[in-house]
Short mmCIF file of the C-alpha atoms (twelve columns), coordinates in Angstrom:
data_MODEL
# 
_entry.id   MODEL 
# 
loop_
_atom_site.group_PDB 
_atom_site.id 
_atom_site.type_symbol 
_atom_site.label_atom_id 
_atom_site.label_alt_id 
_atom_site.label_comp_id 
_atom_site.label_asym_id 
_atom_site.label_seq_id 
_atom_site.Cartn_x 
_atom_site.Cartn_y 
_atom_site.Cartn_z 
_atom_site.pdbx_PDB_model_num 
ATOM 1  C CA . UNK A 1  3.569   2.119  1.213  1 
ATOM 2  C CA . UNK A 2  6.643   1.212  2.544  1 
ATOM 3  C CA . UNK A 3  5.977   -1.282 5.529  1 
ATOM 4  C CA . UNK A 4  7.924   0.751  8.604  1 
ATOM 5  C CA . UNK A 5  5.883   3.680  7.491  1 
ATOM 6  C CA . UNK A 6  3.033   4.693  10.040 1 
ATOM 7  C CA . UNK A 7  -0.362  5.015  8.152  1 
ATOM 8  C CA . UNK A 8  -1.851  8.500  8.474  1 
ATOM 9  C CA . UNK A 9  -5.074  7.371  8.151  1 
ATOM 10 C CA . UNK A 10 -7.858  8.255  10.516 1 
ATOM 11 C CA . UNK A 11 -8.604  5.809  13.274 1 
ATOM 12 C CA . UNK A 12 -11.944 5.471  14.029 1 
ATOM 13 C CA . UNK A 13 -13.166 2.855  16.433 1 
ATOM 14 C CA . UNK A 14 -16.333 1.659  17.687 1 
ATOM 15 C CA . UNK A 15 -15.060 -0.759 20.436 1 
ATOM 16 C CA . UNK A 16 -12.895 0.781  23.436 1 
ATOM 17 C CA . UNK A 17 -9.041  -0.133 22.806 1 
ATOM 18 C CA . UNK A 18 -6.895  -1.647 25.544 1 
ATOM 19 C CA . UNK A 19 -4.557  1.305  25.783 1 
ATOM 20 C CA . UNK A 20 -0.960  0.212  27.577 1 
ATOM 21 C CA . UNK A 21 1.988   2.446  28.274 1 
ATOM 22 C CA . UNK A 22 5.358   2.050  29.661 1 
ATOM 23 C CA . UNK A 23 5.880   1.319  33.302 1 
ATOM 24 C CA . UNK A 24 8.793   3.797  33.140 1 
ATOM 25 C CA . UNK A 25 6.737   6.881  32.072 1 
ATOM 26 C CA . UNK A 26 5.573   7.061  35.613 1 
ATOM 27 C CA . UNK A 27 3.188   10.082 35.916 1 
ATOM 28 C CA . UNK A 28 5.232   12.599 34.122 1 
ATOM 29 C CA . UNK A 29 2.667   12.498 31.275 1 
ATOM 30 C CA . UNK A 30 5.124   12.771 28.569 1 
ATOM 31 C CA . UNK A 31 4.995   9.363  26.966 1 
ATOM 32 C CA . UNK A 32 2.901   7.684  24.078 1 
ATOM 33 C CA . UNK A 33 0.348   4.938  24.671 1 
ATOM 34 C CA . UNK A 34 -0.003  1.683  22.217 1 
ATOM 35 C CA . UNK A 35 -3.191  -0.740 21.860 1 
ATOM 36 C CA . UNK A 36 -2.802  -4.252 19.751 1 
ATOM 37 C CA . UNK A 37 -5.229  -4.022 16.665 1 
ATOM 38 C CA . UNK A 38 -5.743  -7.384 14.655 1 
ATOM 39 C CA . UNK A 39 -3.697  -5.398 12.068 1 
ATOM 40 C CA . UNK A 40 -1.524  -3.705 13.997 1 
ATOM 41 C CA . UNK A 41 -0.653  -1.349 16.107 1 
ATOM 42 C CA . UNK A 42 -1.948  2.088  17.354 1 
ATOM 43 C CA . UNK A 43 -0.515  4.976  18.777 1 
ATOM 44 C CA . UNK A 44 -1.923  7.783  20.689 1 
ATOM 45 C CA . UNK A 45 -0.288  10.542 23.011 1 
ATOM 46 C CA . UNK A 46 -0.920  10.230 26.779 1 
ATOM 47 C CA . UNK A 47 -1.425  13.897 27.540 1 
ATOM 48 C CA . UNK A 48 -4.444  13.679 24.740 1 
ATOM 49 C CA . UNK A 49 -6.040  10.447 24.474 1 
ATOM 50 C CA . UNK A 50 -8.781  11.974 22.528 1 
ATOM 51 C CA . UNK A 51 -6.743  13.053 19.948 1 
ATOM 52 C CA . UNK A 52 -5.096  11.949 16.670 1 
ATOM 53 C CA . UNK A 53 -3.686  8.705  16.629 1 
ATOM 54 C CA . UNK A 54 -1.509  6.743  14.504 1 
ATOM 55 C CA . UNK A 55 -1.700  2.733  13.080 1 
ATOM 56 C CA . UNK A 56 1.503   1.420  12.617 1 
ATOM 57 C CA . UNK A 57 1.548   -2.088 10.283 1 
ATOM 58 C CA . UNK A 58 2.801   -5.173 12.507 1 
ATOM 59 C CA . UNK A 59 6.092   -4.846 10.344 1 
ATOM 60 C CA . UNK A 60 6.616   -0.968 11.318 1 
ATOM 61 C CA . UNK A 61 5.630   -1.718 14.883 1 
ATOM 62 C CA . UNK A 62 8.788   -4.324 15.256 1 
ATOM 63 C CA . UNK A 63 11.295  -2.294 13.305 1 
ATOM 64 C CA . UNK A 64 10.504  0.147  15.993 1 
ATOM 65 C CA . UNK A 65 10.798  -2.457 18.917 1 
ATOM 66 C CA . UNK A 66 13.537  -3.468 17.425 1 
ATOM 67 C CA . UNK A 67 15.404  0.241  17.100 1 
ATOM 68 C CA . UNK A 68 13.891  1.430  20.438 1 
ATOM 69 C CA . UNK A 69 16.860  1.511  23.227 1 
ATOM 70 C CA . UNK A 70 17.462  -1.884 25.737 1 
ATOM 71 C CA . UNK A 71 15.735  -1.235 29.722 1 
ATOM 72 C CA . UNK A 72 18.207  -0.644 32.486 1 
ATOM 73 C CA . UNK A 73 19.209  -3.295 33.960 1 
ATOM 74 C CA . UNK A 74 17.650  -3.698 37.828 1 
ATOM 75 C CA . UNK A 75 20.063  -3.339 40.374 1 
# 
C-alpha cells in the first residue's frame, strides 16, 4: 500500500478516542475530526461521529499536513 494512501479498513475501538477538530470550523458542522492512534491517525466526519471512519498511516497523515493550505495570518 502506498504510504499517503488512507487504509479502508474498519476501525473498531474499544477505548473512547480523543477526537479534536479545527478551531476554525466553528459550529458550521461541516468539517472532519482527527484522533492520534499509536499508529496513526483517524478520521471521522463531524456531522456523524458514529459513522465510518478512516486511519491514515503517520506518513499519509503529514503529506496531508504538509499539502493542507497555511492559517490566516491574525490581524
Amino acid at each position: 500500500m502506498n504510504p499517503t494512501t488512507p487504509s479502508t479498513q474498519a476501525l473498531d475501538f474499544t477505548e473512547p478516542l480523543p477526537w479534536r477538530k479545527s478551531s476554525y470550523s466553528g459550529d458550521q458542522g461541516a468539517c472532519v475530526e482527527f484522533a492520534p492512534l499509536t499508529d496513526g491517525v483517524a478520521i471521522r466526519d463531524s456531522k456523524d461521529p458514529d459513522g465510518p471512519r478512516l486511519r491514515f498511516s503517520p506518513a499519509a497523515w503529514t503529506a496531508f499536513a504538509a499539502a493542507a493550505p497555511p492559517r490566516p495570518a491574525a490581524h
